[in-house]
Amino acid sequence: MRVLVTGGAGFIGSALVRYLVLEKGYEVLNVDKLTYAGTLTSLKSVEGNPLYRFLKDDICDGRAISEAFASFRPDRVMHLAAESHVDRSITGARDFVETNVLGTFTMLESARAYWQSLPLEEKDGFRFLHVSTDEVYGSLGDEGLFEEVTPYDPSSPYSASKAASDHLAKAWERTYGLPVVVSNCSNNYGPFHFPEKLIPLMIISALEGRPLPVYGNGANIRDWLFVEDHARALDIIVERGRIGETYNVGGRNERRNIDVVKRICALMDELHPAGKPHESFISYVQDRPGHDARYAIDATKLETELGWKARENFDTGIEKTVRWYLENEWWWAPLRKNYDGTRLGLV
Ligand code: NAD
Ligand code: TDX
């Protein structure tokens, strides 16, 4: 099995590459531009493995991507490369439109030309998995869950660009017959998560005795999934998902942001005492513009049709994650140097 993964040097992409190479024994070509969010240090465990190859390229570069298809001849594409941070999309949306919209367009067009050139028997087996987010559905009130049929209603430039890319992916299936499957996942967390995102930012800032910035009143709710559960879901979806369908991915772990931060503080009090409770470092700051109130995924379709179930619950997953950051400063310290945790000029 040959799998072309885009964005494999990022948080979820690197978990996926490790899973495909080390646990599934697949050949993987990782195509990644290595933006600020991508680092090959997340892939040390596959470095030198004959099943793994890396290509530093931009998914917007049609010629480079077509050459990658022609030389690697993938059976599957798992497309994760994206600009992923909502706050950055608010201060500078262009990269999001370029990579998430035009980059996805380029991936689809290159995949289409390659797929059309395949002999019939290989054509049938080819799959293009477009990896997306639950943020395309907008914000929930106190009740209800996002289902695959929930109308799109994105709030941020990030989620709008992802919504656009989802529509492109589905159109390439309906119009050209490209065998596309789409997945929409809730918030991921776990090892190798870039230090600008809520959970790693809080752990590292707590460790450094810096303020823990909670947006608004901290009552916004996210639905957390351990990244390795997501990687496993993606492999199942690309393997057995029905062409043209969407699968929502989530672990039924809804938490208010403030409760997540307090849980991290409690774990830090236990594992890395600071002299005073870490909760005293919590600082309520100006809210994120257009901040979605609540996300929550209904993953019934993935669970019943494809047999996936999240293995990690949030309480054990968050403890593993805090311990990982305490033990792996070598990984995050160089990234932290380039990103000190202040909020992108929003406050
Ligand atoms: P990330 O920001 O950690 O990684 C993105 C990767 O894409 C980086 O390695 C980066 O170098 C690469 N990249 C960016 N622009 C590129 C370009 N033009 N060409 C080639 N490579 C490029 O993101 P992540 O959190 O791992 O998210 C991966 C995917 O999963 C994204 O599509 C995101 O929308 C989606 N997703 C993320 C979450 C989450 O909680 N993080 C949840 C649901 C869906
Ligand atoms: O310093 C912070 N303080 C804070 O209160 C940060 C960085 C975030 N927050 C809040 C905003 C959100 O309600 O915490 C929540 C999580 O924020 P992020 O980690 O920025 O994630 P989110 O905006 O929910 O988006 C993430 O999940 C869905 C990923 O970044 C997206 O790529 C994915 O699609």
Tab-separated table of N, CA and C and ligand atoms in Angstrom, residues 84-87 133-135 158 185-188 193 196-199 201-202 213-215 220 222 224 257 288 291-292 295 343, ligand 2:
chain	number	residue	atom	x	y	z
A	84	SER	N	-3.798	25.969	10.019
A	84	SER	CA	-4.767	25.377	10.950
A	84	SER	C	-5.151	26.238	12.152
A	85	HIS	N	-4.498	27.387	12.341
A	85	HIS	CA	-4.747	28.095	13.608
A	85	HIS	C	-5.730	29.256	13.432
A	86	VAL	N	-6.862	29.169	14.113
A	86	VAL	CA	-7.944	30.142	13.964
A	86	VAL	C	-7.456	31.578	14.231
A	87	ASP	N	-6.700	31.794	15.301
A	87	ASP	CA	-6.255	33.166	15.619
A	87	ASP	C	-5.405	33.755	14.493
A	133	THR	N	-12.510	19.595	9.352
A	133	THR	CA	-12.777	19.952	10.742
A	133	THR	C	-14.269	20.112	11.005
A	134	ASP	N	-14.650	19.961	12.276
A	134	ASP	CA	-16.053	20.214	12.641
A	134	ASP	C	-16.378	21.715	12.633
A	135	GLU	N	-15.339	22.556	12.559
A	135	GLU	CA	-15.597	24.004	12.612
A	135	GLU	C	-16.379	24.499	11.397
A	158	TYR	N	-10.423	30.756	8.942
A	158	TYR	CA	-9.946	29.364	8.888
A	158	TYR	C	-11.072	28.416	8.502
A	185	CYS	N	-13.452	16.311	11.761
A	185	CYS	CA	-13.089	15.889	13.122
A	185	CYS	C	-13.150	17.040	14.120
A	186	SER	N	-13.356	16.671	15.368
A	186	SER	CA	-13.359	17.656	16.453
A	186	SER	C	-11.917	17.992	16.872
A	187	ASN	N	-11.782	18.822	17.927
A	187	ASN	CA	-10.450	19.255	18.396
A	187	ASN	C	-9.583	18.070	18.817
A	188	ASN	N	-8.384	18.015	18.263
A	188	ASN	CA	-7.421	16.990	18.653
A	188	ASN	C	-6.494	17.515	19.744
A	193	HIS	N	1.872	18.530	19.611
A	193	HIS	CA	0.896	19.572	19.261
A	193	HIS	C	1.603	20.919	19.354
A	196	GLU	N	1.146	26.804	20.042
A	196	GLU	CA	0.209	27.936	19.983
A	196	GLU	C	-1.221	27.506	20.344
A	197	LYS	N	-1.513	26.210	20.317
A	197	LYS	CA	-2.874	25.722	20.544
A	197	LYS	C	-3.162	25.613	22.040
A	198	LEU	N	-4.452	25.674	22.413
A	198	LEU	CA	-4.824	25.816	23.825
A	198	LEU	C	-4.063	24.878	24.765
A	199	ILE	N	-4.148	23.577	24.522
A	199	ILE	CA	-3.621	22.627	25.527
A	199	ILE	C	-2.098	22.710	25.675
A	201	LEU	N	-0.166	25.155	24.850
A	201	LEU	CA	0.173	26.510	25.317
A	201	LEU	C	0.014	26.613	26.843
A	202	MET	N	-1.065	26.018	27.356
A	202	MET	CA	-1.310	26.086	28.794
A	202	MET	C	-0.269	25.272	29.567
A	213	PRO	N	-3.620	32.475	29.373
A	213	PRO	CA	-4.676	33.340	28.808
A	213	PRO	C	-5.932	32.571	28.382
A	214	VAL	N	-7.018	32.807	29.103
A	214	VAL	CA	-8.301	32.184	28.763
A	214	VAL	C	-9.164	33.236	28.075
A	215	TYR	N	-9.627	32.917	26.865
A	215	TYR	CA	-10.407	33.893	26.093
A	215	TYR	C	-11.819	34.033	26.672
A	220	ASN	N	-16.613	28.549	26.598
A	220	ASN	CA	-16.731	27.894	25.280
A	220	ASN	C	-16.386	26.415	25.417
A	222	ARG	N	-15.330	22.716	23.699
A	222	ARG	CA	-14.735	21.964	22.598
A	222	ARG	C	-14.872	20.475	22.913
A	224	TRP	N	-13.010	17.013	22.680
A	224	TRP	CA	-11.596	16.667	22.507
A	224	TRP	C	-11.387	15.205	22.116
A	257	ASN	N	-13.576	25.262	28.128
A	257	ASN	CA	-12.151	25.610	28.109
A	257	ASN	C	-11.598	25.791	29.520
A	288	ARG	N	-11.875	35.920	21.580
A	288	ARG	CA	-11.566	35.772	20.147
A	288	ARG	C	-12.764	36.303	19.351
A	291	HIS	N	-15.926	33.994	18.115
A	291	HIS	CA	-15.597	32.772	18.867
A	291	HIS	C	-16.807	31.826	18.947
A	292	ASP	N	-16.699	30.649	18.331
A	292	ASP	CA	-17.798	29.679	18.372
A	292	ASP	C	-18.007	29.188	19.809
A	295	TYR	N	-18.722	23.171	20.220
A	295	TYR	CA	-18.620	22.132	19.196
A	295	TYR	C	-18.869	20.789	19.866
A	343	ARG	N	-0.500	36.675	22.104
A	343	ARG	CA	-1.625	36.426	21.198
A	343	ARG	C	-1.616	37.213	19.907
B	2	TDX	O1	-4.688	30.987	24.446
B	2	TDX	C1	-5.797	30.492	24.187
B	2	TDX	N1	-6.839	30.685	25.054
B	2	TDX	C2	-8.094	30.201	24.828
B	2	TDX	O2	-9.003	30.411	25.637
B	2	TDX	C3	-6.036	29.727	22.993
B	2	TDX	C4	-4.933	29.501	22.006
B	2	TDX	C5	-7.312	29.244	22.780
B	2	TDX	N2	-8.309	29.476	23.649
B	2	TDX	C6	-9.656	28.922	23.390
B	2	TDX	C7	-10.210	29.155	22.011
B	2	TDX	C8	-11.017	27.900	21.745
B	2	TDX	O3	-12.320	28.020	22.283
B	2	TDX	O4	-9.510	27.499	23.514
B	2	TDX	C9	-10.275	26.804	22.520
B	2	TDX	C10	-9.329	25.978	21.660
B	2	TDX	O5	-8.556	26.889	20.901
B	2	TDX	P1	-7.480	26.396	19.825
B	2	TDX	O6	-6.519	25.457	20.475
B	2	TDX	O7	-6.962	27.589	19.114
B	2	TDX	O8	-8.392	25.473	18.883
B	2	TDX	P2	-9.705	25.802	18.021
B	2	TDX	O9	-9.823	27.234	17.710
B	2	TDX	O10	-10.870	25.158	18.731
B	2	TDX	O11	-9.362	24.989	16.678
B	2	TDX	C11	-8.718	23.695	16.721
B	2	TDX	O12	-9.664	22.661	16.581
B	2	TDX	C12	-10.289	22.506	15.323
B	2	TDX	C13	-7.657	23.581	15.647
B	2	TDX	O13	-6.725	24.642	15.783
B	2	TDX	C14	-8.287	23.600	14.265
B	2	TDX	O14	-7.298	23.416	13.281
B	2	TDX	C15	-9.284	22.456	14.200
B	2	TDX	O15	-9.951	22.471	12.972
